[in-house]
mmCIF file of C-alpha atoms (C1' of nucleotides) and ligand atoms in Angstrom:
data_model
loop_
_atom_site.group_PDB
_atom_site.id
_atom_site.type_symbol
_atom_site.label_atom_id
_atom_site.label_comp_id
_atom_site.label_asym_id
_atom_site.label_seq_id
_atom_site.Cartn_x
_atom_site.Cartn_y
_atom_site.Cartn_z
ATOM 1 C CA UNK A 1 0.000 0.000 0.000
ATOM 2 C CA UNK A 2 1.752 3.486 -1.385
ATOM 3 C CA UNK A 3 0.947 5.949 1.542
ATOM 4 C CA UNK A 4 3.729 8.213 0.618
ATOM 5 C CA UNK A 5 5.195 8.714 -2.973
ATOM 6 C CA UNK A 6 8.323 9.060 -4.107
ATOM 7 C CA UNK A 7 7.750 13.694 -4.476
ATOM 8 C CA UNK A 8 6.760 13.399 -1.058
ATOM 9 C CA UNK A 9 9.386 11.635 0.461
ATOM 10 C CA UNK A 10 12.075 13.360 -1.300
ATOM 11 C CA UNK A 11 11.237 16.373 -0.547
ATOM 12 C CA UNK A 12 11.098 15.446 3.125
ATOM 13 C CA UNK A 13 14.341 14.167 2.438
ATOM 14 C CA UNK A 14 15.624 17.598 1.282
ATOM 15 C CA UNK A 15 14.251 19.876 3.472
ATOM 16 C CA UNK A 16 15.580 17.502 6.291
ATOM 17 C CA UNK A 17 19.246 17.709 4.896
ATOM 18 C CA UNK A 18 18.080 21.655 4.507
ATOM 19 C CA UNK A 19 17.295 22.152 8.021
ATOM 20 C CA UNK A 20 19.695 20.046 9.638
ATOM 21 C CA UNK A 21 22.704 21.827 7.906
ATOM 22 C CA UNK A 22 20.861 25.079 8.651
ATOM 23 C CA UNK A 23 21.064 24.027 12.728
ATOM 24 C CA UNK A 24 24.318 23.269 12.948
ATOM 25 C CA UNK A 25 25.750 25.534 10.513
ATOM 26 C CA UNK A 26 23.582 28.428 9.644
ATOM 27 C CA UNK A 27 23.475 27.629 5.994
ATOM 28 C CA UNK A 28 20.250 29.209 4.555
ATOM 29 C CA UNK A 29 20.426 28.637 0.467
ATOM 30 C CA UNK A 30 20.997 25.359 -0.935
ATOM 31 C CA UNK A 31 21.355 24.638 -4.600
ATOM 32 C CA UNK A 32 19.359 21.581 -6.411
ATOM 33 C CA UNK A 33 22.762 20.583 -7.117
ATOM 34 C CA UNK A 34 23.778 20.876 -4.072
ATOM 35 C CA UNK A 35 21.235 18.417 -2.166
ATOM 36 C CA UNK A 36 21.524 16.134 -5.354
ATOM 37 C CA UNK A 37 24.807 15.479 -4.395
ATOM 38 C CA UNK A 38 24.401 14.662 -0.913
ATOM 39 C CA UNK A 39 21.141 12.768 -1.265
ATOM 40 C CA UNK A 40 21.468 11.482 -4.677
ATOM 41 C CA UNK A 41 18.158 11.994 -5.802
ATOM 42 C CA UNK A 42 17.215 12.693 -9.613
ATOM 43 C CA UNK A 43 18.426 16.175 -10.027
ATOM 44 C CA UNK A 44 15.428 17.394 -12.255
ATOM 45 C CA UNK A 45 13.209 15.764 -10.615
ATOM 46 C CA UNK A 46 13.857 16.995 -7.135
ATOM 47 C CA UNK A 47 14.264 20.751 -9.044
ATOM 48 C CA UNK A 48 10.476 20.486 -9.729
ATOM 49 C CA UNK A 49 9.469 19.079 -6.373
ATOM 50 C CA UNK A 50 10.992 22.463 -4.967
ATOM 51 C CA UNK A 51 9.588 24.943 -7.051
ATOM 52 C CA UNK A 52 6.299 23.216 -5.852
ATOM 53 C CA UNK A 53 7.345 23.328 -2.169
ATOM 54 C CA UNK A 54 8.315 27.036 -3.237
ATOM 55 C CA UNK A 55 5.238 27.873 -4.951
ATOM 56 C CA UNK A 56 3.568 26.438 -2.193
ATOM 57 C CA UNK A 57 5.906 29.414 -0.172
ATOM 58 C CA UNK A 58 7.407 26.785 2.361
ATOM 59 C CA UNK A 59 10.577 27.321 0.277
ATOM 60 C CA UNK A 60 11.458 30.663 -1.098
ATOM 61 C CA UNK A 61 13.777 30.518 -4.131
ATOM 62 C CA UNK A 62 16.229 32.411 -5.548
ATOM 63 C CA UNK A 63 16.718 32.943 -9.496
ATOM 64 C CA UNK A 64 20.386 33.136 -11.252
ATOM 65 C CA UNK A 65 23.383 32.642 -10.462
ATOM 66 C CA UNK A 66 24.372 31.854 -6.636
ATOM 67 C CA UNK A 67 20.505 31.205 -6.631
ATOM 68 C CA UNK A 68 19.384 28.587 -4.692
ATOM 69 C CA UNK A 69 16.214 27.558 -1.995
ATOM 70 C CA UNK A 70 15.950 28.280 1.520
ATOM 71 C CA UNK A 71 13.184 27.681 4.354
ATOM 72 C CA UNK A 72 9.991 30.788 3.895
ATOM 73 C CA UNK A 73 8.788 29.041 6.258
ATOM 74 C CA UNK A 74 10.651 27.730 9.856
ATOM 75 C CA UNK A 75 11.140 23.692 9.562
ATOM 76 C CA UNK A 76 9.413 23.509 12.802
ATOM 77 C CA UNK A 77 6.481 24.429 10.957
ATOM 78 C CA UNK A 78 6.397 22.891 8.469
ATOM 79 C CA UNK A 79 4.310 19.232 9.185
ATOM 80 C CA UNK A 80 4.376 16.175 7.134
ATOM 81 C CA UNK A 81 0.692 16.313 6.572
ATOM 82 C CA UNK A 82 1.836 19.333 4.723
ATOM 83 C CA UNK A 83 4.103 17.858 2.515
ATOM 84 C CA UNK A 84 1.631 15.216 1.918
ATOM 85 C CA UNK A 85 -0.725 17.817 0.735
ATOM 86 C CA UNK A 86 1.210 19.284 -1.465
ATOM 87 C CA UNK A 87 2.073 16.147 -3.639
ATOM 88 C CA UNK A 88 -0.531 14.323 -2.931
ATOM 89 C CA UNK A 89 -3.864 15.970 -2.026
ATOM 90 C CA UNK A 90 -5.987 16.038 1.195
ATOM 91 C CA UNK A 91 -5.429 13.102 3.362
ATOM 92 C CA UNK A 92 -8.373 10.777 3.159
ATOM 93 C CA UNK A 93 -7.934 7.184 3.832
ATOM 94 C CA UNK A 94 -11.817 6.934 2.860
ATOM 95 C CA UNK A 95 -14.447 9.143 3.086
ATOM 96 C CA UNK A 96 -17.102 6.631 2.447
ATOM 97 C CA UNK A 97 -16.390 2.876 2.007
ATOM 98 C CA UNK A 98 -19.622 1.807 0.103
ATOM 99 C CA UNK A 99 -20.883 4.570 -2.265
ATOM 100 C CA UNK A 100 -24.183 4.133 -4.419
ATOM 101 C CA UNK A 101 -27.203 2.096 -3.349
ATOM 102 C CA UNK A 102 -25.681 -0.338 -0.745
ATOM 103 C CA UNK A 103 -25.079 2.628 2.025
ATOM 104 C CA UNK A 104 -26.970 5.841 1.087
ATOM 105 C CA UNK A 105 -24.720 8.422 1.139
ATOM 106 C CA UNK A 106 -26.429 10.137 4.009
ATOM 107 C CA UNK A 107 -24.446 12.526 6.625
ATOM 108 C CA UNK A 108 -25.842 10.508 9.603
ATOM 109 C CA UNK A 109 -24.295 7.269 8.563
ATOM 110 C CA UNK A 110 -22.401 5.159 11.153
ATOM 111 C CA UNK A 111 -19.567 3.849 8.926
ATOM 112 C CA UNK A 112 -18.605 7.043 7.534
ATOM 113 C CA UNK A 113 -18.704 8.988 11.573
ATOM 114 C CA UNK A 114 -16.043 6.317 12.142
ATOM 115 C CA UNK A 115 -13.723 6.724 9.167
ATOM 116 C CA UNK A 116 -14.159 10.248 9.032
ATOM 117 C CA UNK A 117 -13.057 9.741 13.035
ATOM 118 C CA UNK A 118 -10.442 7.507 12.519
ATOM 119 C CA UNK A 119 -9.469 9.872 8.928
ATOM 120 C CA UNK A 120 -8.822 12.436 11.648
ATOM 121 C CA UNK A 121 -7.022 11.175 14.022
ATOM 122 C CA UNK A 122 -4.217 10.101 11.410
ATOM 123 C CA UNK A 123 -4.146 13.811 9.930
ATOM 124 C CA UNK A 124 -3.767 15.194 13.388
ATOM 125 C CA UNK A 125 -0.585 13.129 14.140
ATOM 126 C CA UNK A 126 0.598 13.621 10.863
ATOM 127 C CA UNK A 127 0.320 17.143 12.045
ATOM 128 C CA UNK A 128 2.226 16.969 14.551
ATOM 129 C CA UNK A 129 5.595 15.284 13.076
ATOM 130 C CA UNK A 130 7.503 18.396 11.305
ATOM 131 C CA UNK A 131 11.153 18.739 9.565
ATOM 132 C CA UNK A 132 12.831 19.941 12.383
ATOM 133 C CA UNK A 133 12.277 17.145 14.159
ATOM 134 C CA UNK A 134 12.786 14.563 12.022
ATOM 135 C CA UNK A 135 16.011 16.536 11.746
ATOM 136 C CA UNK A 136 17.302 15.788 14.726
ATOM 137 C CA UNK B 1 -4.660 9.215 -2.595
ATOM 138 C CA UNK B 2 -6.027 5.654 -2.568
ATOM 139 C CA UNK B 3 -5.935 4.110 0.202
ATOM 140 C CA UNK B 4 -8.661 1.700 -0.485
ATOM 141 C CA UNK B 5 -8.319 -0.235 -4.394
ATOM 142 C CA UNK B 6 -11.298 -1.099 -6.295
ATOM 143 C CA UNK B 7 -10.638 -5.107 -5.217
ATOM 144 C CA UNK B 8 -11.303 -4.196 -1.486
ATOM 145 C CA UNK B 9 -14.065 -1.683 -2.416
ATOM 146 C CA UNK B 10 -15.988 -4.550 -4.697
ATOM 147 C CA UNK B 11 -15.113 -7.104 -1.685
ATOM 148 C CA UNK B 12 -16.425 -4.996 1.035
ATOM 149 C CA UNK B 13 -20.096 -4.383 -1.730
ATOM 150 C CA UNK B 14 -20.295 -8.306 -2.670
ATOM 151 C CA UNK B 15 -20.236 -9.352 1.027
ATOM 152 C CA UNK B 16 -22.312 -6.256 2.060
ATOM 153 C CA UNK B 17 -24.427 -7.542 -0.265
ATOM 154 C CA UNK B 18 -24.304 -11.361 0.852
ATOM 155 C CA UNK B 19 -24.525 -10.274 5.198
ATOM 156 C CA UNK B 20 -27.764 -8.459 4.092
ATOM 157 C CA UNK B 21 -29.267 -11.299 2.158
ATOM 158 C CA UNK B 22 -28.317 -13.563 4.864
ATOM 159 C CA UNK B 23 -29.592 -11.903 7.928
ATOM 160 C CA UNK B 24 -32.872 -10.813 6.325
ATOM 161 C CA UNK B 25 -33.535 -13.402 4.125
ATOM 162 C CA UNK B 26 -31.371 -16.227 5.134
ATOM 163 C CA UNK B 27 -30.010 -16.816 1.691
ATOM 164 C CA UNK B 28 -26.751 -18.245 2.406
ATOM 165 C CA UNK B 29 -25.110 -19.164 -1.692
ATOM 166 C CA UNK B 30 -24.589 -16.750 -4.145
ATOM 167 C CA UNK B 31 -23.308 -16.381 -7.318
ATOM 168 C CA UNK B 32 -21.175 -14.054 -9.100
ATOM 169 C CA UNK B 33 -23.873 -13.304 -11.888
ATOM 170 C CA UNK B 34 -26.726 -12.438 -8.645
ATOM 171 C CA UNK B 35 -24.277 -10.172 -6.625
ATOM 172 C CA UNK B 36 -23.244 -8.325 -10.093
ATOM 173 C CA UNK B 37 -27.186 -7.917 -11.432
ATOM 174 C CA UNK B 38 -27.291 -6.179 -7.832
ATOM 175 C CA UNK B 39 -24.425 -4.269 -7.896
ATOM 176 C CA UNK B 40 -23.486 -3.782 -11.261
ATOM 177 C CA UNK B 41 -20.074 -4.836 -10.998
ATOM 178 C CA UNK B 42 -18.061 -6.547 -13.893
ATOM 179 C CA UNK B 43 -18.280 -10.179 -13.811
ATOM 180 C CA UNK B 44 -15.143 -11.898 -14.463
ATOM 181 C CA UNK B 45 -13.541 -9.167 -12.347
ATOM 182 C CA UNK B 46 -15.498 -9.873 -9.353
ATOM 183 C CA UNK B 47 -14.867 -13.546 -9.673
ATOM 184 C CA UNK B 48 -11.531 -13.236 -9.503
ATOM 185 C CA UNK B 49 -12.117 -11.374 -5.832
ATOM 186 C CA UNK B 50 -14.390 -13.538 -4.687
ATOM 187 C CA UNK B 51 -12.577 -17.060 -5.687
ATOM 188 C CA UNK B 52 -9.666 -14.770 -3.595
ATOM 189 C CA UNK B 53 -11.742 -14.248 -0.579
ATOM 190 C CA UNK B 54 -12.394 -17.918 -0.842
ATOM 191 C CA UNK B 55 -8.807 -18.542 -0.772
ATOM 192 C CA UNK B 56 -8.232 -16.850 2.102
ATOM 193 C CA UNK B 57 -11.030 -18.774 3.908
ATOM 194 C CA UNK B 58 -13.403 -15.736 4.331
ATOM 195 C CA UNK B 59 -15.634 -17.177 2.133
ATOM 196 C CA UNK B 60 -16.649 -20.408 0.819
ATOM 197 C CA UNK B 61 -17.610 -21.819 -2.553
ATOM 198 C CA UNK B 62 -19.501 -24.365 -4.262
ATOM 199 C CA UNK B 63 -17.823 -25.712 -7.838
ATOM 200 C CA UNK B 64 -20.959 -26.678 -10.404
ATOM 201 C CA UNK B 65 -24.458 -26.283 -11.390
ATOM 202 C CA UNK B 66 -26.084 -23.887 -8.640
ATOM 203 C CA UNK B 67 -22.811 -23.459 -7.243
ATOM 204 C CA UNK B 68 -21.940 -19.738 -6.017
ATOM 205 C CA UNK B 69 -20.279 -18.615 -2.670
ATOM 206 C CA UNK B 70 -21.090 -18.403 0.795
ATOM 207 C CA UNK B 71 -19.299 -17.437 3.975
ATOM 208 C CA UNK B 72 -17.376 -19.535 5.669
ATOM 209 C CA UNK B 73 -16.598 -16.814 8.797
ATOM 210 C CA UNK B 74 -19.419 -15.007 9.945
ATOM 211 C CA UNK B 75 -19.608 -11.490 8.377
ATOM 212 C CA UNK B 76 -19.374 -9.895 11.819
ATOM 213 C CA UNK B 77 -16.023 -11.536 11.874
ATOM 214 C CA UNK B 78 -14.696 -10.038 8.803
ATOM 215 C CA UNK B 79 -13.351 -6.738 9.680
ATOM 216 C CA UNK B 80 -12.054 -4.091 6.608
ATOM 217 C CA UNK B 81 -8.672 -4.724 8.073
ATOM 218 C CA UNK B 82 -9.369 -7.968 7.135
ATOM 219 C CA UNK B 83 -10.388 -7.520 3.370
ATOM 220 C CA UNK B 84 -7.782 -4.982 2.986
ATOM 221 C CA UNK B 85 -5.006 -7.324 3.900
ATOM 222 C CA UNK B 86 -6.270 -9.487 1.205
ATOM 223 C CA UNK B 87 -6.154 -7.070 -1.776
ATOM 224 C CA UNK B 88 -3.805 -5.041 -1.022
ATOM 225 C CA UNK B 89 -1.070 -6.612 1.565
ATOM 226 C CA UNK B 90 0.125 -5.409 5.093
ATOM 227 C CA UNK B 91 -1.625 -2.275 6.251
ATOM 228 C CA UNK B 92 1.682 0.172 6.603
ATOM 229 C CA UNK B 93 1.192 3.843 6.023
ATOM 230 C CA UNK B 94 4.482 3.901 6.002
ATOM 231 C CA UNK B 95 7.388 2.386 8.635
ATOM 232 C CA UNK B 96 9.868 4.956 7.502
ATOM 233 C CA UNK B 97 9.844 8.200 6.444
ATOM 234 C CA UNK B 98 13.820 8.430 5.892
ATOM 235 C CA UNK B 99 15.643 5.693 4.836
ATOM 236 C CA UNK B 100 19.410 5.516 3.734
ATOM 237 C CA UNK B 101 21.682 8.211 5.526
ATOM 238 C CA UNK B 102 19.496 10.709 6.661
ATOM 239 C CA UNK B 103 18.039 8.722 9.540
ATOM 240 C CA UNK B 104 19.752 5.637 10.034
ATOM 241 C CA UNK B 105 17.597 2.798 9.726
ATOM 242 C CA UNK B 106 17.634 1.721 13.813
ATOM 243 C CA UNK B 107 15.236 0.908 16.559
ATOM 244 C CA UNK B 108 15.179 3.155 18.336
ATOM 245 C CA UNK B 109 14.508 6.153 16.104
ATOM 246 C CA UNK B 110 11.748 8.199 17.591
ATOM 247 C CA UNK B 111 10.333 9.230 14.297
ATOM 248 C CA UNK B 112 9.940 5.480 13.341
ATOM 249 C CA UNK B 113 8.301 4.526 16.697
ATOM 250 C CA UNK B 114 5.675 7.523 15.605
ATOM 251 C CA UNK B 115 4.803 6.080 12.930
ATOM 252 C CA UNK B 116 4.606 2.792 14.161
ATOM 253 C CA UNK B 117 2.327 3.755 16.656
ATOM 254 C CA UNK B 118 -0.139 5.917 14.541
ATOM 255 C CA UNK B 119 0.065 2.948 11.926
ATOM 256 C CA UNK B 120 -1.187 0.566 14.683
ATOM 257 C CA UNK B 121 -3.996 2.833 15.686
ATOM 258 C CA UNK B 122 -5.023 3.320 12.428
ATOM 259 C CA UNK B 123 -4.947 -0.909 11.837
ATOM 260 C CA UNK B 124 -6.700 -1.245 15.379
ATOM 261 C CA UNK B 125 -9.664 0.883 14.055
ATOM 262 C CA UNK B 126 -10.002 -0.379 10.816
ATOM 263 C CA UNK B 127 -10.103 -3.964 12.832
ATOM 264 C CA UNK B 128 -12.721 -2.622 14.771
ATOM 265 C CA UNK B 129 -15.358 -2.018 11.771
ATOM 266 C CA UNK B 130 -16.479 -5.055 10.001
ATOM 267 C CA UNK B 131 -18.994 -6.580 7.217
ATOM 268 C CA UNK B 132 -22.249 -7.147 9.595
ATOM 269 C CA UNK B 133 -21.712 -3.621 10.979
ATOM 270 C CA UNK B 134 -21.509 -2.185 7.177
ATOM 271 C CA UNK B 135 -24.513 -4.276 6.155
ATOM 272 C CA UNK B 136 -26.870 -2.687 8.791
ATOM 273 C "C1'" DC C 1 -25.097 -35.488 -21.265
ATOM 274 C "C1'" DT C 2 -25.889 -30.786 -20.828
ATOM 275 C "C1'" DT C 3 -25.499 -26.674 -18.683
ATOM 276 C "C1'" DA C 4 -24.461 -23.504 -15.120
ATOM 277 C "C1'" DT C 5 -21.313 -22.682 -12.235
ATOM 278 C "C1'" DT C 6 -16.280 -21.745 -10.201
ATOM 279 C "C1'" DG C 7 -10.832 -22.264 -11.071
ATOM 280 C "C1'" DA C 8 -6.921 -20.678 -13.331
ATOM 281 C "C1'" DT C 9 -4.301 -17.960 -16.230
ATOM 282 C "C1'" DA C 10 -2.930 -15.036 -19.855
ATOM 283 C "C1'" DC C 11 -3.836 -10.936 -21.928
ATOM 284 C "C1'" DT C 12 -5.148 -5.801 -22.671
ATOM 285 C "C1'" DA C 13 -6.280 -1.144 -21.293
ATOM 286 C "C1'" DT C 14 -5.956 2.696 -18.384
ATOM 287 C "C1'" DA C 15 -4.092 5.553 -14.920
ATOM 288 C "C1'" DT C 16 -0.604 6.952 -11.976
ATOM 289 C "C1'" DT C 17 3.954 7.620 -10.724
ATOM 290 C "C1'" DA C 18 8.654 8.505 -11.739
ATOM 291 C "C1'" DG C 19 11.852 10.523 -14.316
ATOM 292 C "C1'" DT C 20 14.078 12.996 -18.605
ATOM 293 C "C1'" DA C 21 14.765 16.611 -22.032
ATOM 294 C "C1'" DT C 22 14.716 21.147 -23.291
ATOM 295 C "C1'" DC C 23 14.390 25.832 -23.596
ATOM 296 C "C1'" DA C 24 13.280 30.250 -21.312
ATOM 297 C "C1'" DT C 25 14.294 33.508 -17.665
ATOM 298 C "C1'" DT C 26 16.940 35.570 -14.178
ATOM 299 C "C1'" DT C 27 20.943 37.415 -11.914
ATOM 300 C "C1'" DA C 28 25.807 37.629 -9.946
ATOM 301 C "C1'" DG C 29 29.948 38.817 -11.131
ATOM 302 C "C1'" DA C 30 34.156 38.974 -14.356
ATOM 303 C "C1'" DT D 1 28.013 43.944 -21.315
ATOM 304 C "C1'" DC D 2 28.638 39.138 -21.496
ATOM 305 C "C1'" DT D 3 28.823 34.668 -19.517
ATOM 306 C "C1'" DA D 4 27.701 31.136 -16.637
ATOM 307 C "C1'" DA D 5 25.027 29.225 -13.094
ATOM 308 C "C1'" DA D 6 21.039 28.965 -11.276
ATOM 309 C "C1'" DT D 7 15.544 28.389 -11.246
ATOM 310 C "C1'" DG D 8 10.829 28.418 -14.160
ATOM 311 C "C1'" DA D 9 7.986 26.066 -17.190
ATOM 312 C "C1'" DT D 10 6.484 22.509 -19.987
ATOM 313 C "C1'" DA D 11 6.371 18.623 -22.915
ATOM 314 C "C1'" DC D 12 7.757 14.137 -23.327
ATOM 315 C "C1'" DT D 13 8.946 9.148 -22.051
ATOM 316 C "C1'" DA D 14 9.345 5.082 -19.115
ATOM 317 C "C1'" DA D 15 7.971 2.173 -15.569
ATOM 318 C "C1'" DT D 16 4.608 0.406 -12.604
ATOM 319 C "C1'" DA D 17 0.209 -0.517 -10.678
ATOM 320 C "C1'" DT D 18 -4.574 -0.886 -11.216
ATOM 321 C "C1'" DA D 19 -8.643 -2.341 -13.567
ATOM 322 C "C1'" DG D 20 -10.737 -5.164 -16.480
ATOM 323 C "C1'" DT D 21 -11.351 -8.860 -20.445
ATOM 324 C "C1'" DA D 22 -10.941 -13.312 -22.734
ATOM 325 C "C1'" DT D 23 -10.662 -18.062 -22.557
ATOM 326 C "C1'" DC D 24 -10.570 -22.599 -21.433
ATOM 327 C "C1'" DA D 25 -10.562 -26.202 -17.825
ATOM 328 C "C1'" DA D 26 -12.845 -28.535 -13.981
ATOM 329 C "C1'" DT D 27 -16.867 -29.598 -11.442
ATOM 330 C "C1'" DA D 28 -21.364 -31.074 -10.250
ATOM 331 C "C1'" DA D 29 -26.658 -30.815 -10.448
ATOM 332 C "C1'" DG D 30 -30.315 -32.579 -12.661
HETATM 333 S S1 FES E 201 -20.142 4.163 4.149
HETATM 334 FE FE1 FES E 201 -20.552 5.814 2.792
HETATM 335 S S2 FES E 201 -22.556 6.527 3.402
HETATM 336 FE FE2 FES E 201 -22.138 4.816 4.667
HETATM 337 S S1 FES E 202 12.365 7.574 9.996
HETATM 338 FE FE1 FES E 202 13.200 5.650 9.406
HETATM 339 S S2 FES E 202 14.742 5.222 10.880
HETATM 340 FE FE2 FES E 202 13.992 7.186 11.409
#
DNA sequence: CTTATTGATACTATATTAGTATCATTTAGA
DNA sequence: TCTAAATGATACTAATATAGTATCAATAAG
């Protein structure tokens, strides 16, 4: 079961390398190259995950030469349920397990309270795991 | 993001389907070509689940002239845990967000044990809802 | 025997994910 | 001003997973 794709978890991967070095060493900009190298992720590929993250303004980026990305936002605040979101949409395990005629698709059904519940409870810890500390 | 493949989705319909039937009308063998008239589901594919369900000793079937399937564990047995296992392997959101270098691959990582945990909530509830409930 | 069923398996189609190629734009600095 | 090193944008390709079809074999009721 794919939970987390492959945009997703490399760009966790760079914004960890991204915020560790920026901890210990106060480096803020960071080139595509740069984190390729280190990580060895596809080096185009990884380019356009961080323009999203950018456009997205949890990066900010900076064109030409000497350009680079570096954290808009602080790492502590930036969640994994936000990274999700970005490359993959709102979180929803399920909204509704049994669309059409078999369970009406009523607001006061049972099955959905609980996997709307349960849908909830997985955002909110997702939530609450961000870059800085998986950083650490 | 899918978290839930059309395999499990038809499963969790057919036996929906088969629970209702069973506690209303006592019908206890069905066969493929009833459950897809009902549901509108296509044949052949559906087979294929069901003859898997059957493998995995959910359900139970009857080769021949007026064969069809039946369960062989009660529906309030069969949780979606259950089905999902079946169609779509091992529920695990994810056990690692960072493999490789970034975060060494141990035991004790605290990131991992997260994970772990919020997987294993997420696996209790989804345990805790099964086909009798749904076909209410 | 015939026919209605499931069993098994190979094939095809579609969608999604992953990754590449390429050119345009920007900007620091020689 | 020119060059080179960076990101921006976009179209393309490859790989993989999902969804579904086609077919024939085996079984068993009647
Ligand atoms: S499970 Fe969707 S309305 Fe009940
Ligand atoms: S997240 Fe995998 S070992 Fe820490």
């Amino acid at each position: 079961m794919r939970f987390i794709t492959r945009d997703t978890d490399y760009a966790l991967r760079a914004m960890v390398l991204m915020a560790r070095a920026l901890r210990q060493e106060g480096r803020k900009v960071f080139t595509v190259e740069e984190i390729v190298l280190e990580e060895k992720l596809p080096k185009v590929f990884l380019r356009r995950i961080l323009q999203k993250l950018a456009e997205k303004n949890m990066l900010l980026s900076y064109k030409g030469k000497s350009g680079g990305f570096s954290f808009l936002v602080k790492p502590a605040r930036i969640s994994i349920a936000n990274v999700i979101r970005v490359f993959q949409g709102e979180i929803e395990l399920t909204n509704c397990l049994l669309k059409g005629k078999i369970c009406p698709n009523r607001p006061e059904c049972k099955i959905r309270k609980k996997i709307k519940a349960l849908n909830s409870r997985v955002v909110k810890d997702l939530e609450n795991i961000n870059i800085e500390e998986l950083s650490e």
